[in-house]
Short mmCIF file of C-alpha atoms and ligand atoms in Angstrom, two decimals:
data_model
loop_
_atom_site.label_atom_id
_atom_site.label_comp_id
_atom_site.label_asym_id
_atom_site.label_seq_id
_atom_site.Cartn_x
_atom_site.Cartn_y
_atom_site.Cartn_z
CA MET A 1 4.77 -11.77 -47.96
CA LEU A 2 6.62 -10.66 -45.05
CA GLN A 3 7.60 -7.52 -46.91
CA LEU A 4 4.10 -6.97 -47.79
CA SER A 5 3.07 -7.21 -44.14
CA ILE A 6 5.67 -4.82 -42.99
CA LEU A 7 4.41 -2.46 -45.71
CA THR A 8 0.96 -2.97 -44.19
CA ALA A 9 2.19 -2.35 -40.68
CA ALA A 10 3.76 0.85 -41.90
CA LEU A 11 0.43 1.97 -43.57
CA LEU A 12 -1.42 1.32 -40.29
CA VAL A 13 1.11 3.36 -38.38
CA GLY A 14 0.66 6.13 -40.80
CA LEU A 15 -3.05 6.04 -40.55
CA SER A 16 -3.24 5.96 -36.70
CA SER A 17 -3.89 9.05 -34.59
CA ALA A 18 -5.61 11.07 -37.02
CA GLY A 19 -6.86 13.53 -34.30
CA PRO A 20 -5.25 16.80 -32.94
CA TYR A 21 -2.90 15.16 -30.56
CA PRO A 22 0.79 14.65 -31.97
CA LYS A 23 2.33 11.26 -31.16
CA ASP A 24 4.06 11.02 -27.86
CA VAL A 25 7.14 9.06 -27.08
CA VAL A 26 5.10 5.94 -26.12
CA ASP A 27 2.98 6.15 -29.31
CA LYS A 28 6.12 6.36 -31.26
CA LEU A 29 7.55 3.19 -29.44
CA ALA A 30 4.29 1.38 -30.15
CA ASP A 31 4.36 2.26 -33.79
CA ALA A 32 7.96 1.02 -34.00
CA SER A 33 7.17 -2.24 -32.15
CA LEU A 34 4.31 -3.22 -34.50
CA VAL A 35 6.74 -4.72 -36.95
CA LYS A 36 7.96 -7.12 -34.25
CA TRP A 37 4.22 -8.02 -33.48
CA ASN A 38 3.84 -8.71 -37.26
CA ASP A 39 6.92 -10.73 -37.71
CA TYR A 40 6.33 -12.77 -34.65
CA LEU A 41 2.92 -13.75 -35.98
CA ALA A 42 4.31 -14.46 -39.44
CA LYS A 43 6.67 -17.10 -37.67
CA ASN A 44 3.86 -18.33 -35.35
CA PRO A 45 0.63 -18.18 -37.26
CA GLN A 46 -2.49 -18.17 -34.96
CA GLY A 47 -5.73 -18.81 -36.83
CA ASN A 48 -6.93 -16.03 -39.01
CA CYS A 49 -5.05 -13.42 -36.90
CA THR A 50 -3.13 -11.03 -39.04
CA ILE A 51 -2.38 -7.33 -38.88
CA GLU A 52 -5.21 -6.78 -41.34
CA THR A 53 -7.93 -8.80 -39.52
CA ALA A 54 -6.87 -7.64 -36.09
CA ILE A 55 -9.32 -5.41 -34.18
CA LYS A 56 -7.90 -1.87 -34.11
CA ARG A 57 -8.46 -0.34 -30.54
CA ARG A 58 -8.53 3.41 -30.84
CA GLU A 59 -7.82 6.27 -28.63
CA TRP A 60 -10.96 8.33 -27.27
CA SER A 61 -10.11 11.58 -29.07
CA ASP A 62 -9.40 9.61 -32.23
CA LEU A 63 -12.94 8.49 -32.39
CA THR A 64 -15.35 10.93 -34.05
CA PRO A 65 -17.76 12.58 -31.53
CA THR A 66 -20.54 10.34 -33.07
CA GLU A 67 -18.41 7.25 -32.43
CA ARG A 68 -17.84 8.40 -28.86
CA GLN A 69 -21.45 8.76 -28.17
CA SER A 70 -22.04 5.35 -29.74
CA TYR A 71 -19.62 4.01 -27.05
CA THR A 72 -21.40 5.77 -24.29
CA LYS A 73 -24.78 4.76 -25.41
CA ALA A 74 -23.66 1.17 -25.25
CA VAL A 75 -22.53 1.60 -21.74
CA LEU A 76 -25.98 3.14 -20.96
CA CYS A 77 -27.62 0.25 -22.60
CA LEU A 78 -25.80 -2.15 -20.35
CA MET A 79 -27.09 -0.18 -17.34
CA GLU A 80 -30.59 -0.76 -18.55
CA LYS A 81 -30.43 -4.45 -19.05
CA PRO A 82 -31.33 -6.53 -15.89
CA GLY A 83 -28.44 -8.03 -13.98
CA LEU A 84 -27.84 -11.73 -13.85
CA MET A 85 -26.55 -12.05 -10.27
CA THR A 86 -29.16 -10.44 -8.17
CA SER A 87 -29.36 -13.65 -5.96
CA THR A 88 -25.69 -13.28 -4.82
CA ALA A 89 -25.43 -9.53 -5.16
CA PRO A 90 -28.79 -7.77 -4.68
CA GLY A 91 -27.14 -4.39 -5.56
CA ALA A 92 -26.13 -5.55 -9.07
CA LYS A 93 -29.31 -4.28 -10.77
CA SER A 94 -27.93 -4.06 -14.22
CA ARG A 95 -25.51 -5.93 -16.67
CA PHE A 96 -23.20 -3.06 -16.08
CA ASP A 97 -23.34 -3.73 -12.37
CA ASP A 98 -22.47 -7.41 -12.93
CA TYR A 99 -19.05 -6.20 -14.08
CA VAL A 100 -18.71 -4.09 -10.96
CA ALA A 101 -19.75 -7.01 -8.73
CA VAL A 102 -17.42 -9.52 -10.31
CA HIS A 103 -14.69 -6.98 -9.95
CA ILE A 104 -15.53 -6.46 -6.25
CA GLN A 105 -15.26 -10.30 -5.98
CA GLN A 106 -12.40 -10.81 -8.41
CA THR A 107 -10.74 -9.00 -11.25
CA PRO A 108 -12.46 -8.36 -14.54
CA ARG A 109 -10.77 -8.04 -18.00
CA ASN A 110 -12.88 -6.08 -20.62
CA HIS A 111 -11.80 -3.45 -22.81
CA GLY A 112 -13.29 -1.09 -25.41
CA SER A 113 -11.73 2.22 -26.52
CA TYR A 114 -8.91 3.48 -24.50
CA TRP A 115 -7.72 6.70 -22.94
CA ASN A 116 -4.04 7.66 -23.64
CA TRP A 117 -3.20 9.31 -20.33
CA ASP A 118 -0.51 11.59 -21.72
CA ARG A 119 -3.09 13.46 -24.01
CA TYR A 120 -5.22 14.86 -21.05
CA ALA A 121 -2.69 14.83 -18.18
CA LYS A 122 -1.98 18.44 -18.04
CA ASP A 123 -5.70 19.61 -18.17
CA PRO A 124 -7.93 16.57 -17.75
CA VAL A 125 -11.18 18.48 -16.81
CA ASN A 126 -11.14 20.36 -20.20
CA SER A 127 -10.22 17.31 -22.30
CA PRO A 128 -12.33 15.64 -24.74
CA LEU A 129 -12.65 12.81 -21.97
CA PHE A 130 -13.98 14.86 -19.18
CA ASN A 131 -15.19 18.27 -20.50
CA GLY A 132 -18.67 17.13 -19.87
CA ASN A 133 -20.06 17.47 -23.41
CA GLU A 134 -22.25 14.80 -24.99
CA SER A 135 -19.35 13.10 -26.68
CA SER A 136 -17.28 13.04 -23.44
CA MET A 137 -17.31 10.30 -20.62
CA GLY A 138 -19.03 12.92 -18.53
CA GLY A 139 -17.86 15.90 -16.58
CA ASN A 140 -16.35 16.49 -13.24
CA GLY A 141 -18.37 16.43 -10.13
CA LEU A 142 -19.88 19.63 -8.42
CA LYS A 143 -17.42 21.47 -6.39
CA VAL A 144 -17.77 20.31 -2.58
CA ALA A 145 -15.41 20.45 0.29
CA HIS A 146 -13.51 17.32 0.62
CA SER A 147 -10.08 15.96 1.45
CA GLY A 148 -7.45 14.56 -0.77
CA ILE A 149 -6.40 10.96 -1.31
CA PRO A 150 -4.11 9.49 1.49
CA ILE A 151 -1.30 7.42 0.27
CA PRO A 152 -0.48 5.29 3.28
CA GLY A 153 3.28 4.46 3.72
CA ALA A 154 4.43 7.21 1.34
CA PRO A 155 6.93 9.95 2.70
CA ARG A 156 5.80 13.56 2.69
CA PRO A 157 4.65 15.26 0.45
CA TYR A 158 3.70 12.11 -1.50
CA ASN A 159 1.42 10.78 1.31
CA LEU A 160 -1.48 12.73 -0.01
CA ILE A 161 -2.92 13.41 -3.41
CA PRO A 162 -4.20 16.91 -3.00
CA ALA A 163 -7.92 17.33 -3.59
CA ALA A 164 -9.00 19.04 -6.90
CA ASP A 165 -12.02 21.19 -7.78
CA GLY A 166 -14.84 18.54 -7.76
CA GLY A 167 -15.87 15.80 -5.43
CA GLY A 168 -19.75 16.10 -5.82
CA CYS A 169 -22.34 14.63 -8.24
CA VAL A 170 -21.63 14.45 -11.96
CA THR A 171 -24.25 16.70 -13.65
CA THR A 172 -23.00 16.97 -17.19
CA GLY A 173 -22.55 14.41 -20.03
CA PRO A 174 -24.07 11.07 -20.86
CA PHE A 175 -23.62 9.74 -17.19
CA LYS A 176 -25.20 12.74 -15.56
CA ASN A 177 -28.26 10.67 -14.41
CA MET A 178 -26.53 7.52 -13.65
CA THR A 179 -27.07 5.68 -10.33
CA VAL A 180 -24.06 3.90 -8.67
CA ASN A 181 -25.67 0.80 -6.88
CA LEU A 182 -22.89 -1.17 -5.53
CA GLY A 183 -20.28 -0.44 -2.63
CA PRO A 184 -18.71 1.40 -1.18
CA LEU A 185 -15.92 -0.87 0.22
CA ALA A 186 -12.90 1.47 0.46
CA PRO A 187 -14.23 4.88 -0.11
CA THR A 188 -12.02 7.92 -0.37
CA LEU A 189 -15.16 10.35 0.22
CA THR A 190 -17.76 10.18 2.77
CA ILE A 191 -20.40 7.92 1.35
CA LYS A 192 -23.19 6.16 3.14
CA ALA A 193 -22.25 2.57 4.05
CA ASN A 194 -23.53 -0.48 1.90
CA PRO A 195 -26.25 -2.62 3.71
CA ARG A 196 -23.84 -5.65 3.21
CA SER A 197 -20.34 -5.79 4.53
CA ASP A 198 -19.17 -7.41 1.22
CA GLY A 199 -20.36 -4.18 -0.54
CA LEU A 200 -22.70 -6.24 -2.93
CA GLY A 201 -25.96 -4.68 -1.38
CA TYR A 202 -28.02 -2.15 -3.01
CA ASN A 203 -26.94 1.45 -2.18
CA PRO A 204 -28.19 3.87 -4.77
CA ARG A 205 -26.41 7.25 -5.02
CA CYS A 206 -25.12 9.69 -7.62
CA LEU A 207 -21.94 9.32 -9.54
CA ARG A 208 -19.27 11.59 -7.97
CA ARG A 209 -15.83 12.70 -9.49
CA ASP A 210 -12.93 14.72 -8.64
CA ILE A 211 -11.20 14.92 -11.89
CA ASN A 212 -7.63 15.56 -10.62
CA LYS A 213 -4.70 16.91 -12.40
CA ASN A 214 -2.44 16.39 -9.41
CA ALA A 215 -2.78 12.62 -9.93
CA ALA A 216 -2.75 12.96 -13.67
CA ALA A 217 0.73 14.63 -13.40
CA VAL A 218 2.36 11.04 -12.88
CA THR A 219 0.70 9.77 -16.11
CA THR A 220 2.66 11.82 -18.57
CA ALA A 221 4.39 9.82 -21.47
CA ASN A 222 7.89 10.05 -19.89
CA TYR A 223 6.66 7.89 -16.87
CA THR A 224 5.04 5.31 -19.16
CA LEU A 225 8.15 5.22 -21.26
CA ASP A 226 10.40 4.63 -18.39
CA LEU A 227 8.03 1.91 -17.10
CA ILE A 228 8.06 0.06 -20.55
CA THR A 229 11.82 0.44 -21.15
CA LYS A 230 13.41 0.13 -17.76
CA ASN A 231 11.77 -2.94 -16.42
CA SER A 232 12.63 -6.22 -18.08
CA ASN A 233 10.67 -8.72 -16.21
CA VAL A 234 7.11 -8.75 -15.39
CA TYR A 235 7.43 -8.60 -11.58
CA TRP A 236 9.25 -5.24 -11.84
CA PHE A 237 6.95 -4.05 -14.71
CA GLN A 238 3.96 -4.77 -12.53
CA THR A 239 5.37 -3.46 -9.38
CA VAL A 240 6.45 0.02 -10.93
CA MET A 241 3.07 0.31 -12.66
CA GLU A 242 1.20 -0.21 -9.52
CA GLY A 243 3.23 2.21 -7.55
CA GLN A 244 6.10 2.05 -5.11
CA PHE A 245 4.57 4.15 -2.36
CA ALA A 246 7.26 3.94 0.11
CA GLN A 247 9.46 5.74 -2.32
CA GLY A 248 6.94 8.24 -2.97
CA LYS A 249 6.07 6.77 -6.50
CA TRP A 250 2.43 6.62 -7.06
CA GLY A 251 2.65 4.77 -10.42
CA VAL A 252 0.65 5.15 -13.69
CA HIS A 253 -1.95 2.83 -12.47
CA SER A 254 -2.90 4.75 -9.30
CA GLY A 255 -2.20 8.11 -11.28
CA GLY A 256 -5.05 7.14 -13.71
CA HIS A 257 -7.52 5.97 -11.14
CA TYR A 258 -7.13 8.98 -9.08
CA THR A 259 -7.26 11.21 -11.95
CA ILE A 260 -11.02 10.31 -12.01
CA SER A 261 -11.27 10.05 -8.17
CA GLY A 262 -14.62 10.29 -6.40
CA ASP A 263 -17.09 7.60 -5.93
CA PRO A 264 -16.81 4.75 -7.10
CA ALA A 265 -13.75 5.70 -9.16
CA GLY A 266 -11.61 6.31 -6.02
CA ASP A 267 -12.74 3.09 -4.29
CA PHE A 268 -10.15 0.22 -4.96
CA TYR A 269 -12.96 -2.36 -5.05
CA VAL A 270 -15.77 -0.67 -6.69
CA SER A 271 -13.84 1.56 -9.22
CA PRO A 272 -15.34 -0.25 -12.30
CA GLY A 273 -18.56 1.38 -11.30
CA ASP A 274 -17.30 4.62 -13.03
CA PRO A 275 -17.68 3.96 -16.72
CA ALA A 276 -14.22 5.85 -17.20
CA PHE A 277 -12.54 3.10 -15.32
CA TRP A 278 -12.72 0.91 -18.43
CA LEU A 279 -10.88 3.32 -20.67
CA HIS A 280 -8.09 3.54 -17.99
CA HIS A 281 -7.79 -0.21 -17.75
CA ALA A 282 -7.78 -0.61 -21.48
CA MET A 283 -4.65 1.85 -21.36
CA ILE A 284 -2.97 -0.33 -18.78
CA ASP A 285 -3.59 -3.27 -21.22
CA ARG A 286 -1.98 -1.14 -24.06
CA VAL A 287 1.11 -0.44 -21.99
CA TRP A 288 1.48 -4.04 -21.17
CA TRP A 289 1.03 -4.76 -24.92
CA ILE A 290 3.78 -2.41 -25.91
CA TRP A 291 5.94 -3.86 -23.08
CA GLN A 292 5.41 -7.47 -24.41
CA MET A 293 6.23 -6.48 -27.94
CA GLN A 294 9.73 -5.66 -26.85
CA ASP A 295 10.43 -9.29 -26.29
CA LEU A 296 7.44 -11.41 -27.61
CA ALA A 297 9.21 -14.89 -27.28
CA LYS A 298 9.51 -14.30 -23.45
CA ARG A 299 6.93 -11.88 -22.38
CA LEU A 300 3.90 -13.35 -24.24
CA THR A 301 3.92 -16.28 -21.42
CA GLU A 302 5.58 -14.22 -18.46
CA VAL A 303 3.64 -14.30 -15.21
CA SER A 304 4.81 -13.49 -11.82
CA MET A 305 3.54 -13.16 -8.04
CA THR A 306 1.22 -15.36 -6.19
CA ARG A 307 -2.48 -15.83 -6.48
CA THR A 308 -3.38 -13.33 -3.67
CA MET A 309 -2.70 -9.65 -3.78
CA SER A 310 0.62 -8.79 -2.06
CA ASN A 311 0.59 -12.43 -1.20
CA MET A 312 -1.89 -11.87 1.70
CA PRO A 313 -2.94 -14.36 2.73
CA PRO A 314 0.17 -16.43 1.45
CA SER A 315 -0.85 -18.50 -1.64
CA ALA A 316 0.85 -20.44 -4.43
CA ASN A 317 2.52 -18.76 -7.48
CA GLY A 318 0.25 -17.96 -10.26
CA THR A 319 0.53 -20.05 -13.39
CA LEU A 320 -0.60 -20.00 -16.91
CA ASP A 321 -2.93 -22.70 -16.25
CA ASP A 322 -4.80 -20.79 -13.71
CA LEU A 323 -8.43 -20.15 -14.54
CA SER A 324 -9.71 -16.55 -15.10
CA GLY A 325 -12.88 -17.06 -13.10
CA LEU A 326 -15.17 -14.17 -14.50
CA GLY A 327 -18.35 -15.56 -12.96
CA VAL A 328 -21.50 -14.68 -14.87
CA LEU A 329 -19.57 -12.51 -17.32
CA ALA A 330 -17.62 -15.29 -19.20
CA PRO A 331 -16.66 -18.92 -19.15
CA ASP A 332 -13.50 -19.83 -17.25
CA VAL A 333 -10.34 -19.92 -19.55
CA LYS A 334 -6.87 -20.38 -18.76
CA VAL A 335 -4.76 -17.37 -17.93
CA ARG A 336 -2.55 -18.21 -20.87
CA GLU A 337 -5.40 -17.70 -23.43
CA LEU A 338 -5.73 -14.01 -22.05
CA MET A 339 -2.03 -13.22 -22.52
CA SER A 340 -1.75 -13.08 -26.31
CA SER A 341 -3.28 -10.35 -28.56
CA MET A 342 -2.27 -12.47 -31.55
CA GLY A 343 -4.91 -15.10 -31.55
CA GLY A 344 -5.47 -16.07 -27.96
CA LEU A 345 -8.75 -17.69 -27.03
CA GLY A 346 -8.86 -19.77 -30.05
CA GLY A 347 -8.41 -16.76 -32.30
CA LYS A 348 -10.87 -14.47 -30.61
CA LEU A 349 -8.32 -12.16 -29.26
CA CYS A 350 -6.71 -10.53 -32.17
CA TYR A 351 -6.15 -6.83 -31.68
CA ILE A 352 -3.81 -3.95 -31.83
CA TYR A 353 -3.86 -0.54 -30.48
CA VAL A 354 -3.50 2.32 -33.03
C1 LIG B 1 -11.12 -18.04 -40.08
O1 LIG B 1 -11.76 -17.43 -41.31
C2 LIG B 1 -12.63 -18.24 -41.97
C3 LIG B 1 -13.15 -17.55 -43.22
O2 LIG B 1 -13.59 -16.38 -42.98
C4 LIG B 1 -13.84 -18.81 -41.21
O3 LIG B 1 -14.45 -19.65 -41.60
C5 LIG B 1 -13.02 -19.48 -39.71
O4 LIG B 1 -14.23 -19.63 -38.94
C6 LIG B 1 -12.21 -18.44 -39.18
N1 LIG B 1 -11.54 -19.07 -38.03
C7 LIG B 1 -11.35 -18.55 -37.01
C8 LIG B 1 -10.62 -19.32 -35.93
O5 LIG B 1 -11.75 -17.33 -36.58
C1 LIG B 2 -16.98 17.80 -27.30
O1 LIG B 2 -15.80 18.20 -27.07
C2 LIG B 2 -14.84 17.67 -27.94
C3 LIG B 2 -13.45 18.17 -27.46
O2 LIG B 2 -13.31 19.48 -27.49
C4 LIG B 2 -15.10 18.06 -29.42
O3 LIG B 2 -14.19 17.30 -30.17
C5 LIG B 2 -16.48 17.35 -29.68
O4 LIG B 2 -16.86 17.89 -30.97
C6 LIG B 2 -17.54 18.01 -28.69
N1 LIG B 2 -18.76 17.20 -28.90
C7 LIG B 2 -19.92 17.69 -28.95
C8 LIG B 2 -20.99 16.79 -29.22
O5 LIG B 2 -20.04 18.98 -29.01
C1 LIG B 3 -32.98 9.72 -14.82
O1 LIG B 3 -33.20 8.48 -14.03
C2 LIG B 3 -34.46 8.31 -13.50
C3 LIG B 3 -34.31 7.17 -12.59
O2 LIG B 3 -33.58 6.00 -13.15
C4 LIG B 3 -35.40 8.12 -14.71
O3 LIG B 3 -36.64 7.91 -14.21
C5 LIG B 3 -35.34 9.46 -15.65
O4 LIG B 3 -36.19 9.22 -16.65
C6 LIG B 3 -33.89 9.65 -16.04
N1 LIG B 3 -33.93 10.85 -16.65
C7 LIG B 3 -33.27 11.10 -17.88
C8 LIG B 3 -33.20 12.44 -18.66
O5 LIG B 3 -32.65 10.07 -18.41
C1 LIG B 4 8.55 13.41 -16.44
O1 LIG B 4 8.38 14.70 -16.81
C2 LIG B 4 8.06 15.72 -15.61
C3 LIG B 4 7.91 17.05 -16.21
O2 LIG B 4 9.10 17.36 -16.99
C4 LIG B 4 9.16 15.51 -14.67
O3 LIG B 4 8.75 16.43 -13.49
C5 LIG B 4 9.25 14.10 -14.16
O4 LIG B 4 10.13 13.96 -13.09
C6 LIG B 4 9.49 13.26 -15.37
N1 LIG B 4 9.33 11.90 -14.84
C7 LIG B 4 10.16 10.95 -15.12
C8 LIG B 4 9.87 9.55 -14.53
O5 LIG B 4 11.09 11.15 -15.88
C1 LIG B 5 7.39 -18.68 -6.80
O1 LIG B 5 7.93 -17.64 -7.47
C2 LIG B 5 9.17 -17.12 -7.00
C3 LIG B 5 9.55 -15.94 -7.69
O2 LIG B 5 9.73 -16.16 -9.01
C4 LIG B 5 10.30 -18.21 -6.81
O3 LIG B 5 11.30 -17.61 -6.37
C5 LIG B 5 9.82 -19.44 -6.10
O4 LIG B 5 10.61 -20.42 -6.18
C6 LIG B 5 8.40 -19.87 -6.66
N1 LIG B 5 7.87 -20.82 -5.68
C7 LIG B 5 7.51 -22.03 -6.20
C8 LIG B 5 6.93 -22.98 -5.16
O5 LIG B 5 7.55 -22.40 -7.36
CU1 LIG B 6 -7.01 -0.48 -11.64
#
């Protein structure tokens, strides 16, 4: 049985990445680690979750153009459905905005397809993700004069991500007509203020981007491989991923966010209001998943840090029994349920990245 499952894993690995991009060093590590995932599950069965039944999360360019358009149509559909939290967040006009509003208040966890940073890092603006055709996530913003992204606390020259060639409204692709409703709260461009100080008021404006290869340069596979292989506890994994700004290291997390840049993608609180955010954060989840697979017995339940960001204001350590608190989006569940891709949430979370 185990033999058979390993064969299945090998088969899956062979089937993944049918697109034009060769496997990078991180893809190869993920492939090699899938056997560990499979073995762990064989010894610790979780409901119906097996490598065969697991949802296969696929990279953007490994989807067919038609599949990519199904994805963006689903996002546009969320934007057409009325929001559920207009009493607390008058700017949250749609179901899509509900995710943005809950992120402004807290931290969401929702993933579809993902964006393998390395594939597009050298030339993101001409990639299948951002080239602006109908099967992309929309193009760059129009070229407007704007300054770069300041990185407070970083030494020169790392204290500024230089501006790229966009900065204005997105005029191509599926989201060319989209309206951003919420925020800003921490804008990196000049944007009219939100009528409410919490950013949840109604503030309609165009989607703006500055697809930025200066930021993308720190998301190549060698950075991600180092992150995964050189940090053996979750504190350091998280810290290096977020960026060690005082050392001039932006981290793959900021690197991906500022590859999109603009409004709202460049805004720490409102960034999920750009649909490309979700593909970036799914990659964050994939990288964590690959990191977990290196030592499943320990890392499936390893949490660190306190309940407040950078412990400000000071708070208790986070635990596996803390509740997720996703507001109107989902019922509260314990954090431990969200940590496992092998049958968490009573079997609902059963997925691998291919
Ligand atoms: C497992 O699969 C069976 C048969 O398809 C189904 O009846 C059952 O609800 C599934 N259990 C879970 C936890 O998904
Ligand atoms: C958009 O560009 C991508 C990448 O070059 C290509 O694979 C795809 O076929 C194009 N889609 C459409 C609808 O033209
Ligand atoms: C663009 O958005 C406006 C306002 O929401 C809407 O009236 C119009 O039909 C949209 N146009 C297209 C081409 O989707
Ligand atoms: C990754 O590769 C680039 C290009 O060769 C290099 O400049 C950079 O220092 C490398 N980063 C790491 C963390 O190895
Ligand atoms: C919180 O976590 C830190 C770091 O792991 C640890 O040193 C400290 O003892 C913990 N505090 C409590 C109250 O458990
Ligand atoms: Cu983020």
